[in-house]
Structure formats: structure tokens, C-alpha cells
Amino acid sequence: MAHEQHNYLNHQKGIWSWLTTLDHKRIGIMYFVAIMSFFFLGGVFALLVRAELFTPGKTLFSADVYNRMMTYHGAIMVFMVIVPGIPAIFGNFVLPIMIGAKDVAFPRLNLMSWYMLMIGAMITGSTLFMQNVDTGWTFYTPYSSIKTGMGVIPMVLGVFIIGFSSILTGLNFIVTTHKLRAPGMTMNRIPLMVWALYSTAILQVLATPVLAITLLLLIAEKALGVGIFDPQLGGDPVLFQHFFWFYSHPAVYIMILPAMGVISELVATYSRKVIFGYTAIAYSSLAIAGVSFLVWGHHMFVSGQSEFAGILFSFITMLVGVPTAIKLFNWISTMYKGSIRLDAPMLFAIGFMFLFTIGGLTGVYLASTGMDVHFHDTYFVVAHFHYVMVGGTLMALMGALIYWFPKVTGKIYSDLLGRIAWVFIFTGFNVTFFPQFILGNMGMPRRYYDYLPTFTELNQMSTFGSWLIGTGFLVGLFGVFHALLKGKEAGNNPFGGKTLEWTIPSPPPHENFDKTPVISGGPYEYR
């Protein structure tokens, strides 16, 4: 009888050992379970919202119920799924291994970050049963501070706590990257996934406190009557939007930069080529992070800000396209004349590039002051940000799941199930959101419960697409259980990856490396 391999999964046994673990790999698994549960809940709300919009007027729910479902869908997906998703799950699992470290710099802080996410999510979720909230995920004043019920306070408090989870994770990653790299691993030798997580961490640490302060001010006004955003108390409701978007636009890059890191790993591995323009991709992550702090004003073009501010924010917003395009062109150049394997993770990488490009190009319309007046608060905006944030991030999340699944579990994820999931998600995504560009151009406003009969066919197409997306993710979930129960043994390096995580056993041992590795070359040495 063969001895069971000693690894991080069987290092300690029992639920308590998981709940008190300081192992970054176990904490990554705990984030996966929690965030996928939130994703399921947010997805159900999305399907219900689309079902209600299948016909004009009332289809299934009242306007009040619709407003609540839309709010919970947005808040759950943004604050509990897409923002923490890739950094918390895959960042926790692979970042220390990729740089040759035994763990993150502050393991206890890492566990505390997970608990803060759970506490914040429970407080936010409790409003489902206590006092419902119908403000949308942006909590715009003066509606949130004057009109709606007191349920806004616990919901905002929950998001506030979740924000601190994000800050602590970012702080941990920055210190880990600087202090725990293996001998010989200079900053110009770290994998591009680590560069992406490092750039994201800077945004998490610098931008998230602004959201935290803004939400505290909202609580103070609503609970104590302090005049900050309420005009009746001498406040300014537009000030809330400035604060909110100063965080929330960088938050778009907190969501998308880790996804770009995943795509860099997938493109290099499945093209069997040295990544083209390593330095350009690495520093473009920092450039995107830096510029993202200066573009919040493009959300305010119709708020009455000055023409000069509008022109300036329009110019800076379009500037984001430069480092973004650098990444895209370098990925395509890496694939050029590569030995490309169109396995499921690579399909998700190509899907990311396609959807993100559409999202990026339609962003040019919204960055133009004149065009934004026409498209502002229409379904065009809904389609744009779903193409960028959801299409991009979730494509990368699925690609990362299948790519690193063998390393995490020791089992191979079925490539066939991965491909089927990709077909449903990619097709469904375009069927759902492309009609919304047309709806927005025709003038259908976003967030509305009802719409004109002339918009019916396109809305029904959009709802049908949402069912395809839901089916795709159910196939993806089935693939996880199938692989755990019947998956083949993975071996150390089933895909021929070159980064450090592929040099250790699958699943990894408790302390990652028997002996600290010494690095003498770059991370993508395909020859």
C-alpha cells in the first residue's frame, strides 16, 4: 500500500484546522468557497432581474422587489465577487509560490482578511431579512440619505468592513512581493501574474480608504443628521459622486488587473513562447494603476462640472487605452508563430481578449464628452461595463480555475467540460449584452423597471442570453465536482508551465518548497 503524499490538504485534519489555518493555500481555498457562494447568489439575482425584464410592465415582481434585486445583484457581484475574486483566491494560492516564498508576509493578517470579508458579507446579507435596500450598488445620495429606509446603514457598514479586508490583502501582497522573494528573483524576474497582483495591491491600499471614508460619512448623515450630502442640511449630493468614483474607477482596475495577470500566464503557457514584451506588460500594469486615479471625472460629465474639467478628464481617460493596448498587442505578439494549444484555459484567454476589446473600444464613446451626453445612464453603459468587468474578469477567473486546478487539488479538470462551459458562457455573454448596446443607443435608460414595447425583442434576446450564461457556469461547477471525484492524477506540471509553482508537487506541501529555490533566469524560458 502506497503512503499518502504529505501536502497542505492533509497536513492537519478537521474543520477547526481550516478555520484557524495560517497557510496561504488553505486561505485561498476558503476564499474560493466563500466567493463562489456569493457568486451563485448574485447570479440568481441577475437571472431574476433579467426574467422580470422579459416583458414590459410587470412580468414576475413588483417595481419595489425589482429595485431590491437589482441592488443586491450589483452589491454582491462588485464588492463580494469581482473585487476580491482573483486576488483573494488565486493571489493567495499562487503568489507566494511564484516568488519562491513559504507563505505571505503576515499570515495572521491574511486569515483576518478572510474573516473580515465573511463578517462584512453577513452584515450586508442580513439586510435581506431585516430592512431591504433599493439604492443600487452605488448608494447615490440624496436618495440613499433621505428617501430610502434605514437598511442602508447595515448594508453600507458591511461594505465598509469588506473594504478593510481588501486593504489588508493588498498590504500583505505588497510586503510579500518586496520582502520574501527567493534569492535571484529580482523584480524583473517575477511572473507577470505577480506584477498584476502587486499593481492591484497598490490600488487596494490607496483607493479603498476613500470609499471607506465616504461610506462612513453617509452613515453619519443618515444616522446622526450631519449635513454632508443632503442639500436640506447644507450638504452637496454631487460630492458623494466625486468621492465614490474616486474609489470606484480605480476599483475597475482592481477587478481587471489581476485578470490581465492570469491572461499573461495562460498566453505564455499555451503558446509555448517567451512572453513578448515582458517589461512593457509589467510596467503597463503600474501605468494603468497610476492613471486610474485621475479619471473619475468622466463619470461626472453631465453633473455640471466645468468644460475644462470635462476635456481634461476625457483626455486622461483615453490615455488609459495606451498601457491597456500594450498588453493586448503583446499577448497577440506572443501567440504569433507560437505552438498554440487551444485547451479550455486558452479559449477563456482568447474570450477575455475579445470581450475586453469590445468593452475597451465602447469605453472611448463614454470618454468623449459629447457622446457621453447621449449614452449617459442608458443600457449602453450597462453593456460597456459588463463587457469590461464581468466578461473580462469572469473569463479570466474560469481560465485560472481550470489552469491551476491540478496544482490546487492534484486532479485534472476535464478539458471537454471546460470547453462546453466556455461555449455557453461566451455565446451567452454576447447574446445578453450586445443587444444592450443597441438598446442604449435607442434611448432605453438603465436601472428602470419598465420600458417601451419597442424595446421588447432586444430585452427578450438579452434574457435568453442570461440563461445561456447560467447554464455555462453550472457546467463549470459540475466540472469541479467531476474532477474532484473522477479526475485523473495531475502530476507536477501537466501543462508545461515554467513558473515556480509547476516545479513543486501537486498538491503542494505545507511549506511549498523543501529547499528555497535559487533563481537564475526569467519566468517564461520557452526555447
Coordinates of C-alpha atoms in Angstrom, one line a residue:
M1 CA 0.0 0.0 0.0
A2 CA 1.5 3.3 -1.1
H3 CA 2.0 6.0 1.5
E4 CA -0.3 9.0 1.2
Q5 CA 1.7 12.1 -0.1
H6 CA 2.1 14.7 2.6
N7 CA 0.6 18.0 1.4
Y8 CA -1.2 21.1 2.6
L9 CA -4.6 19.4 2.3
N10 CA -3.7 16.6 4.7
H11 CA -1.2 18.4 6.8
Q12 CA -3.8 18.9 9.5
K13 CA -7.3 17.5 9.7
G14 CA -10.7 18.8 10.8
I15 CA -12.8 21.9 10.3
W16 CA -11.1 23.8 13.1
S17 CA -7.7 23.3 11.5
W18 CA -9.2 25.1 8.4
L19 CA -10.9 27.9 10.3
T20 CA -7.6 28.7 12.2
T21 CA -5.2 28.0 9.4
L22 CA -2.4 30.4 8.6
D23 CA -1.4 28.5 5.4
H24 CA -1.9 30.9 2.4
K25 CA -3.1 28.0 0.2
R26 CA -5.8 26.9 2.6
I27 CA -7.0 30.5 3.0
G28 CA -7.1 30.7 -0.9
I29 CA -9.4 27.7 -0.9
M30 CA -11.6 29.2 1.8
Y31 CA -11.9 32.4 -0.3
F32 CA -12.8 30.2 -3.3
V33 CA -15.7 28.5 -1.4
A34 CA -17.0 31.8 0.1
I35 CA -16.7 33.9 -3.1
M36 CA -18.3 31.2 -5.3
S37 CA -21.2 31.0 -2.9
F38 CA -21.6 34.8 -3.2
F39 CA -21.3 34.5 -7.0
F40 CA -24.1 31.9 -7.0
L41 CA -26.4 34.3 -5.0
G42 CA -25.5 37.3 -7.1
G43 CA -26.1 35.2 -10.3
V44 CA -29.5 34.2 -9.1
F45 CA -30.4 37.9 -8.6
A46 CA -29.1 38.6 -12.1
L47 CA -31.3 35.9 -13.6
L48 CA -34.3 37.2 -11.7
V49 CA -33.7 40.8 -12.8
R50 CA -33.4 39.6 -16.5
A51 CA -36.6 37.4 -16.1
E52 CA -38.5 40.5 -14.8
L53 CA -37.4 42.5 -17.9
F54 CA -38.6 39.8 -20.3
T55 CA -41.8 41.8 -21.0
P56 CA -42.7 45.4 -20.4
G57 CA -44.5 46.2 -17.2
K58 CA -44.9 43.5 -14.5
T59 CA -43.6 40.1 -15.5
L60 CA -42.9 38.4 -12.2
F61 CA -42.3 41.0 -9.5
S62 CA -43.3 44.5 -8.4
A63 CA -41.1 47.5 -9.0
D64 CA -40.1 47.6 -5.4
V65 CA -38.9 43.9 -5.4
Y66 CA -37.1 44.6 -8.7
N67 CA -35.2 47.5 -7.2
R68 CA -34.1 45.4 -4.3
M69 CA -32.9 42.5 -6.5
M70 CA -31.0 44.9 -8.8
T71 CA -29.3 46.4 -5.7
Y72 CA -28.3 43.1 -4.2
H73 CA -27.1 41.8 -7.6
G74 CA -24.8 44.8 -8.0
A75 CA -23.5 45.0 -4.4
I76 CA -22.8 41.3 -4.2
M77 CA -21.1 41.0 -7.6
V78 CA -19.0 44.1 -7.2
F79 CA -18.0 44.1 -3.5
M80 CA -18.0 40.3 -2.7
V81 CA -17.1 38.6 -6.0
I82 CA -15.3 40.6 -8.7
V83 CA -13.2 42.9 -6.5
P84 CA -11.9 40.2 -4.1
G85 CA -12.2 37.3 -6.6
I86 CA -8.9 36.7 -8.4
P87 CA -6.6 38.3 -5.9
A88 CA -8.1 36.6 -2.8
I89 CA -8.4 33.2 -4.4
F90 CA -5.6 32.8 -6.8
G91 CA -3.4 35.6 -5.5
N92 CA -3.4 33.9 -2.1
F93 CA -2.7 30.5 -3.5
V94 CA 0.0 31.2 -6.2
L95 CA 1.7 34.5 -5.3
P96 CA 4.0 33.2 -2.5
I97 CA 4.8 30.1 -4.5
M98 CA 5.5 32.1 -7.7
I99 CA 8.2 34.1 -5.9
G100 CA 9.7 31.2 -4.0
A101 CA 8.3 32.0 -0.5
K102 CA 6.8 29.7 2.1
D103 CA 3.9 32.0 2.9
V104 CA 2.7 35.6 2.7
A105 CA 4.4 38.2 4.9
F106 CA 1.6 38.4 7.5
P107 CA -0.2 35.0 7.7
R108 CA -2.4 36.1 10.7
L109 CA -3.4 39.3 8.9
N110 CA -4.2 37.1 5.9
L111 CA -6.7 34.9 7.9
M112 CA -8.1 38.1 9.5
S113 CA -8.8 39.4 6.0
W114 CA -10.9 36.4 5.2
Y115 CA -12.9 36.8 8.4
M116 CA -13.5 40.5 7.7
L117 CA -14.9 39.5 4.3
M118 CA -17.2 37.0 5.9
I119 CA -18.3 39.4 8.6
G120 CA -19.0 42.2 6.1
A121 CA -20.9 39.8 3.8
M122 CA -23.0 38.6 6.7
I123 CA -23.9 42.1 7.8
T124 CA -24.7 43.1 4.2
G125 CA -26.7 39.9 3.6
S126 CA -28.6 40.4 6.9
T127 CA -30.4 43.3 5.3
L128 CA -32.2 40.8 3.0
F129 CA -34.1 39.7 6.1
M130 CA -34.2 43.0 8.1
Q131 CA -34.7 46.1 6.1
N132 CA -34.3 45.9 2.4
V133 CA -32.3 48.3 0.4
D134 CA -33.2 49.7 -3.1
T135 CA -30.5 52.3 -3.8
G136 CA -28.4 50.3 -6.4
W137 CA -24.8 49.3 -5.6
T138 CA -23.7 53.0 -5.9
F139 CA -25.7 54.2 -2.9
Y140 CA -26.2 57.5 -4.6
T141 CA -27.2 60.5 -2.4
P142 CA -29.6 62.2 -1.8
Y143 CA -31.8 59.1 -2.4
S144 CA -29.8 56.9 0.0
S145 CA -29.6 59.6 2.7
I146 CA -33.1 61.0 2.5
K147 CA -35.6 58.7 0.8
T148 CA -34.9 55.1 1.4
G149 CA -35.1 53.1 4.7
M150 CA -32.5 52.7 7.4
G151 CA -31.5 49.3 6.0
V152 CA -28.9 51.3 4.0
I153 CA -26.8 51.7 7.2
P154 CA -26.1 48.0 7.9
M155 CA -25.5 47.4 4.2
V156 CA -23.0 50.2 3.9
L157 CA -21.4 49.1 7.2
G158 CA -20.9 45.6 5.7
V159 CA -19.3 47.1 2.5
F160 CA -17.1 49.2 4.8
I161 CA -15.8 46.1 6.6
I162 CA -15.3 44.2 3.3
G163 CA -13.2 47.2 2.1
F164 CA -10.8 46.7 5.0
S165 CA -10.5 43.0 4.0
S166 CA -9.3 44.3 0.6
I167 CA -6.9 46.8 2.1
L168 CA -5.2 44.2 4.3
T169 CA -4.9 41.7 1.5
G170 CA -3.3 44.4 -0.7
L171 CA -0.9 45.4 2.1
N172 CA 0.1 41.8 2.6
F173 CA 0.8 41.3 -1.1
I174 CA 3.0 44.4 -1.4
V175 CA 5.2 43.4 1.6
T176 CA 5.3 39.8 0.4
T177 CA 6.5 40.8 -3.0
H178 CA 9.1 43.1 -1.7
K179 CA 10.5 41.1 1.2
L180 CA 10.0 37.3 0.5
R181 CA 11.3 36.8 -3.0
A182 CA 13.7 33.9 -3.4
P183 CA 17.4 34.6 -4.0
G184 CA 18.0 35.7 -7.5
M185 CA 14.4 36.7 -8.1
T186 CA 14.7 40.3 -9.0
M187 CA 11.6 42.4 -9.7
N188 CA 12.4 42.0 -13.4
R189 CA 12.1 38.2 -13.0
I190 CA 8.8 37.9 -11.1
P191 CA 6.0 36.4 -13.1
L192 CA 3.5 38.8 -14.8
M193 CA 0.7 37.4 -12.5
V194 CA 2.7 38.8 -9.6
W195 CA 3.2 42.1 -11.3
A196 CA -0.5 42.4 -11.8
L197 CA -1.3 41.4 -8.2
Y198 CA 1.3 43.9 -7.0
S199 CA -0.2 46.8 -9.0
T200 CA -3.6 45.8 -7.8
A201 CA -2.4 45.8 -4.2
I202 CA -1.3 49.4 -4.6
L203 CA -4.7 50.4 -5.7
Q204 CA -6.4 48.4 -2.9
V205 CA -4.2 50.2 -0.3
L206 CA -4.5 53.7 -1.7
A207 CA -8.0 53.9 -3.2
T208 CA -10.2 51.8 -0.9
P209 CA -9.8 54.1 2.2
V210 CA -11.6 56.8 0.2
L211 CA -14.6 54.5 -0.2
A212 CA -14.5 53.7 3.5
I213 CA -14.5 57.4 4.5
T214 CA -17.3 58.1 2.0
L215 CA -19.5 55.3 3.4
L216 CA -18.8 56.5 7.0
L217 CA -19.9 60.0 6.0
L218 CA -23.1 58.5 4.5
I219 CA -23.8 56.6 7.8
A220 CA -23.1 59.8 9.8
E221 CA -25.5 61.8 7.8
K222 CA -28.3 59.2 7.8
A223 CA -27.9 58.2 11.5
L224 CA -26.9 61.5 13.1
G225 CA -28.3 64.1 10.7
V226 CA -24.9 65.6 9.9
G227 CA -25.2 67.7 6.8
I228 CA -22.6 66.4 4.2
F229 CA -24.5 65.3 1.1
D230 CA -28.1 66.3 1.9
P231 CA -28.9 69.8 0.4
Q232 CA -31.5 70.4 3.1
L233 CA -28.8 70.2 5.7
G234 CA -26.3 72.3 3.7
G235 CA -24.6 69.3 2.0
D236 CA -23.8 68.6 -1.6
P237 CA -25.1 65.3 -3.2
V238 CA -22.6 65.6 -6.1
L239 CA -19.8 65.5 -3.6
F240 CA -20.8 61.9 -2.9
Q241 CA -20.3 61.0 -6.5
H242 CA -16.9 62.6 -6.6
F243 CA -15.8 60.6 -3.6
F244 CA -17.5 57.4 -4.7
W245 CA -16.0 57.4 -8.2
F246 CA -12.5 58.4 -7.0
Y247 CA -12.5 54.9 -5.5
S248 CA -14.8 53.1 -7.9
H249 CA -13.0 53.9 -11.1
P250 CA -9.7 52.6 -9.7
A251 CA -11.8 49.7 -8.5
V252 CA -12.5 48.8 -12.1
Y253 CA -8.7 48.1 -12.4
I254 CA -8.7 46.3 -9.0
M255 CA -11.1 44.0 -10.8
I256 CA -9.3 43.8 -14.2
L257 CA -5.6 43.9 -13.5
P258 CA -5.5 40.5 -11.8
A259 CA -7.4 39.1 -14.7
M260 CA -4.8 40.5 -17.0
G261 CA -2.1 38.8 -14.9
V262 CA -4.0 35.5 -15.4
I263 CA -4.1 36.0 -19.2
S264 CA -0.4 36.7 -19.4
E265 CA 0.3 33.3 -17.7
L266 CA -2.2 31.5 -19.9
V267 CA -1.0 33.0 -23.2
A268 CA 2.7 32.2 -22.4
T269 CA 2.0 28.6 -21.3
Y270 CA -0.4 27.7 -24.1
S271 CA 1.6 29.4 -26.8
R272 CA 4.9 27.8 -25.7
K273 CA 6.7 31.0 -26.2
V274 CA 8.7 33.5 -24.2
I275 CA 6.2 36.3 -23.4
F276 CA 6.7 39.2 -25.9
G277 CA 7.5 42.5 -24.2
Y278 CA 7.7 41.3 -20.6
T279 CA 8.9 44.7 -19.3
A280 CA 6.2 46.5 -21.2
I281 CA 3.5 44.3 -19.8
A282 CA 4.9 44.5 -16.3
Y283 CA 5.2 48.3 -16.2
S284 CA 1.9 48.9 -18.1
S285 CA 0.2 47.4 -15.0
L286 CA 1.8 50.1 -12.9
A287 CA 0.8 52.7 -15.5
I288 CA -2.8 51.6 -15.6
A289 CA -2.8 51.7 -11.8
G290 CA -1.4 55.2 -11.8
V291 CA -3.6 56.7 -14.4
S292 CA -6.8 55.1 -12.9
F293 CA -6.6 57.6 -10.0
L294 CA -7.0 60.6 -12.4
V295 CA -10.1 59.6 -14.5
W296 CA -13.0 59.5 -12.0
G297 CA -14.4 62.8 -13.5
H298 CA -15.6 61.0 -16.7
H299 CA -18.5 59.7 -14.6
M300 CA -19.4 63.3 -13.9
F301 CA -19.7 64.8 -17.5
V302 CA -23.4 65.6 -17.0
S303 CA -23.1 66.7 -13.4
G304 CA -22.4 70.4 -14.2
Q305 CA -18.6 70.3 -13.9
S306 CA -16.7 72.8 -15.9
E307 CA -15.9 72.4 -19.6
F308 CA -12.1 72.4 -18.8
A309 CA -12.5 69.6 -16.3
G310 CA -14.6 67.7 -18.8
I311 CA -12.0 68.0 -21.5
L312 CA -9.2 67.1 -19.1
F313 CA -10.9 64.0 -17.8
S314 CA -11.8 63.0 -21.3
F315 CA -8.1 63.2 -22.4
I316 CA -6.8 61.3 -19.3
T317 CA -9.5 58.6 -19.7
M318 CA -8.5 57.9 -23.2
L319 CA -4.9 57.8 -22.1
V320 CA -5.7 54.5 -20.2
G321 CA -6.0 52.9 -23.6
V322 CA -2.3 53.2 -24.2
P323 CA -1.0 50.7 -21.5
T324 CA -4.0 48.6 -22.0
A325 CA -3.3 48.3 -25.7
I326 CA 0.3 47.5 -24.9
K327 CA -0.8 44.4 -23.0
L328 CA -3.2 43.3 -25.8
F329 CA -0.7 43.7 -28.6
N330 CA 2.0 41.9 -26.6
W331 CA -0.3 38.9 -25.9
I332 CA -1.1 38.7 -29.6
S333 CA 2.6 39.0 -30.5
T334 CA 3.3 36.2 -28.0
M335 CA 0.8 34.0 -29.8
Y336 CA 2.2 34.8 -33.2
K337 CA 4.1 31.8 -34.5
G338 CA 3.6 30.1 -31.2
S339 CA 2.8 26.4 -30.7
I340 CA -0.7 27.3 -29.6
R341 CA -2.8 24.7 -27.7
L342 CA -6.5 25.6 -27.7
D343 CA -7.2 23.9 -24.4
A344 CA -10.1 25.3 -22.3
P345 CA -7.9 27.8 -20.4
M346 CA -6.6 29.2 -23.7
L347 CA -10.2 29.5 -25.0
F348 CA -11.0 31.6 -21.9
A349 CA -7.9 33.7 -22.5
I350 CA -9.0 34.4 -26.1
G351 CA -12.5 35.1 -24.9
F352 CA -11.1 37.6 -22.4
M353 CA -9.3 39.4 -25.2
F354 CA -12.3 39.5 -27.4
L355 CA -14.8 40.8 -24.8
F356 CA -12.3 43.2 -23.2
T357 CA -11.5 44.7 -26.5
I358 CA -15.2 45.4 -27.2
G359 CA -15.5 46.8 -23.7
G360 CA -12.5 49.0 -24.2
L361 CA -13.5 50.3 -27.6
T362 CA -17.0 51.2 -26.4
G363 CA -15.4 53.0 -23.5
V364 CA -14.0 55.5 -26.0
Y365 CA -17.6 56.6 -26.7
L366 CA -18.2 57.2 -23.0
A367 CA -14.9 59.0 -22.6
S368 CA -16.0 61.6 -25.2
T369 CA -17.9 64.4 -23.6
G370 CA -20.3 64.9 -26.5
M371 CA -21.1 61.2 -27.0
D372 CA -21.4 60.6 -23.2
V373 CA -24.4 63.0 -23.1
H374 CA -26.3 60.7 -25.4
F375 CA -25.3 57.4 -23.8
H376 CA -25.2 58.6 -20.1
D377 CA -27.3 56.3 -17.8
T378 CA -28.5 54.2 -20.7
Y379 CA -28.2 50.4 -21.3
F380 CA -25.1 51.3 -23.4
V381 CA -23.3 51.9 -20.2
V382 CA -24.6 48.6 -18.7
A383 CA -23.3 46.7 -21.7
H384 CA -19.9 48.5 -21.6
F385 CA -19.1 47.8 -18.0
H386 CA -20.3 44.2 -18.2
Y387 CA -18.0 43.6 -21.2
V388 CA -15.1 45.1 -19.4
M389 CA -15.5 44.0 -15.8
V390 CA -17.7 40.9 -16.0
G391 CA -16.8 39.4 -19.4
G392 CA -13.1 40.1 -18.7
T393 CA -12.9 39.1 -15.1
L394 CA -15.1 36.1 -15.2
M395 CA -13.4 34.8 -18.4
A396 CA -10.1 35.0 -16.6
L397 CA -11.5 33.5 -13.4
M398 CA -12.7 30.4 -15.3
G399 CA -9.4 30.2 -17.2
A400 CA -7.5 30.4 -13.9
L401 CA -9.7 27.8 -12.2
I402 CA -9.0 25.2 -14.9
Y403 CA -5.4 26.1 -15.3
W404 CA -4.4 26.0 -11.6
F405 CA -7.0 23.3 -10.6
P406 CA -4.4 20.5 -11.0
K407 CA -1.9 22.3 -8.8
V408 CA -4.5 23.1 -6.1
T409 CA -6.2 19.6 -6.0
G410 CA -3.8 17.2 -7.7
K411 CA -6.6 16.3 -10.2
I412 CA -7.1 17.3 -13.8
Y413 CA -10.2 19.3 -14.7
S414 CA -12.0 17.8 -17.7
D415 CA -11.0 19.8 -20.8
L416 CA -14.2 18.8 -22.5
L417 CA -16.4 20.2 -19.7
G418 CA -14.2 23.3 -19.7
R419 CA -14.8 23.8 -23.5
I420 CA -18.6 23.2 -23.1
A421 CA -18.7 25.8 -20.3
W422 CA -16.7 28.2 -22.5
V423 CA -19.2 27.9 -25.4
F424 CA -22.2 28.6 -23.2
I425 CA -20.6 31.5 -21.3
F426 CA -19.0 33.1 -24.3
T427 CA -22.1 32.8 -26.5
G428 CA -24.5 33.7 -23.7
F429 CA -22.5 36.7 -22.7
N430 CA -22.6 38.2 -26.2
V431 CA -26.3 37.3 -26.7
T432 CA -27.0 39.0 -23.3
F433 CA -25.0 42.2 -23.5
F434 CA -24.5 43.1 -27.2
P435 CA -28.3 43.9 -27.7
Q436 CA -27.9 46.3 -24.7
F437 CA -25.6 48.5 -26.8
I438 CA -28.4 48.9 -29.3
L439 CA -31.0 49.4 -26.5
G440 CA -28.8 52.1 -25.0
N441 CA -28.3 53.8 -28.4
M442 CA -32.1 53.7 -28.9
G443 CA -32.5 55.5 -25.5
M444 CA -33.5 52.8 -23.1
P445 CA -32.4 54.1 -19.6
R446 CA -30.7 51.7 -17.2
R447 CA -32.0 50.6 -13.8
Y448 CA -35.6 51.1 -14.9
Y449 CA -38.3 48.5 -14.0
D450 CA -40.5 49.2 -17.1
Y451 CA -39.7 50.0 -20.8
L452 CA -41.4 50.9 -24.0
P453 CA -42.9 48.0 -26.1
T454 CA -40.5 48.8 -28.9
F455 CA -37.6 47.5 -26.8
T456 CA -39.2 44.1 -26.1
E457 CA -37.5 41.9 -28.6
L458 CA -34.0 43.0 -27.7
N459 CA -34.8 42.6 -24.0
Q460 CA -36.0 39.1 -24.6
M461 CA -32.8 38.2 -26.5
S462 CA -30.8 39.6 -23.6
T463 CA -32.8 37.5 -21.1
F464 CA -32.3 34.4 -23.2
G465 CA -28.6 35.0 -23.2
S466 CA -28.6 35.2 -19.4
W467 CA -30.0 31.7 -19.3
L468 CA -27.1 30.5 -21.5
I469 CA -24.5 32.1 -19.1
G470 CA -26.2 30.5 -16.2
T471 CA -26.0 27.1 -17.9
G472 CA -22.3 27.7 -18.7
F473 CA -21.4 28.3 -15.1
L474 CA -23.5 25.3 -13.9
V475 CA -21.4 23.2 -16.3
G476 CA -18.3 24.8 -14.9
L477 CA -19.4 23.9 -11.4
F478 CA -20.2 20.3 -12.4
G479 CA -16.7 20.2 -13.8
V480 CA -15.2 21.0 -10.4
F481 CA -17.1 18.1 -8.7
H482 CA -16.4 15.8 -11.6
A483 CA -12.7 16.5 -11.4
L484 CA -12.6 16.1 -7.6
L485 CA -14.4 12.7 -7.8
K486 CA -13.2 11.3 -11.1
G487 CA -10.3 13.5 -12.3
K488 CA -7.0 12.0 -13.4
E489 CA -3.9 12.4 -11.3
A490 CA -2.3 15.6 -12.4
G491 CA 1.4 15.2 -11.8
N492 CA 3.6 18.2 -11.0
N493 CA 3.4 20.0 -14.4
P494 CA 0.6 18.8 -16.7
F495 CA 0.5 21.9 -18.9
G496 CA 4.3 22.5 -19.2
G497 CA 4.3 25.8 -17.3
K498 CA 7.6 27.5 -16.5
T499 CA 6.8 29.4 -13.3
L500 CA 7.8 28.1 -9.9
E501 CA 4.5 26.6 -8.8
W502 CA 5.0 24.0 -11.5
T503 CA 8.3 22.8 -10.0
I504 CA 6.7 21.5 -6.8
P505 CA 4.3 18.6 -6.2
S506 CA 0.5 18.8 -6.8
P507 CA -1.0 19.5 -4.3
P508 CA 1.9 21.5 -2.8
P509 CA 3.5 20.5 0.5
H510 CA 2.7 22.6 3.6
E511 CA 5.7 24.8 3.3
N512 CA 5.7 24.9 -0.5
F513 CA 9.4 24.2 -1.1
D514 CA 11.7 21.6 0.6
K515 CA 14.6 23.9 -0.2
T516 CA 14.4 27.6 -1.0
P517 CA 14.9 27.9 -4.8
V518 CA 17.6 30.0 -6.3
I519 CA 16.5 31.9 -9.4
S520 CA 18.9 32.4 -12.4
G521 CA 16.5 33.3 -15.2
G522 CA 13.2 34.8 -16.3
P523 CA 9.8 33.2 -15.7
Y524 CA 9.0 32.2 -19.3
E525 CA 12.1 30.3 -20.6
Y526 CA 10.4 28.5 -23.5
R527 CA 13.0 27.7 -26.2

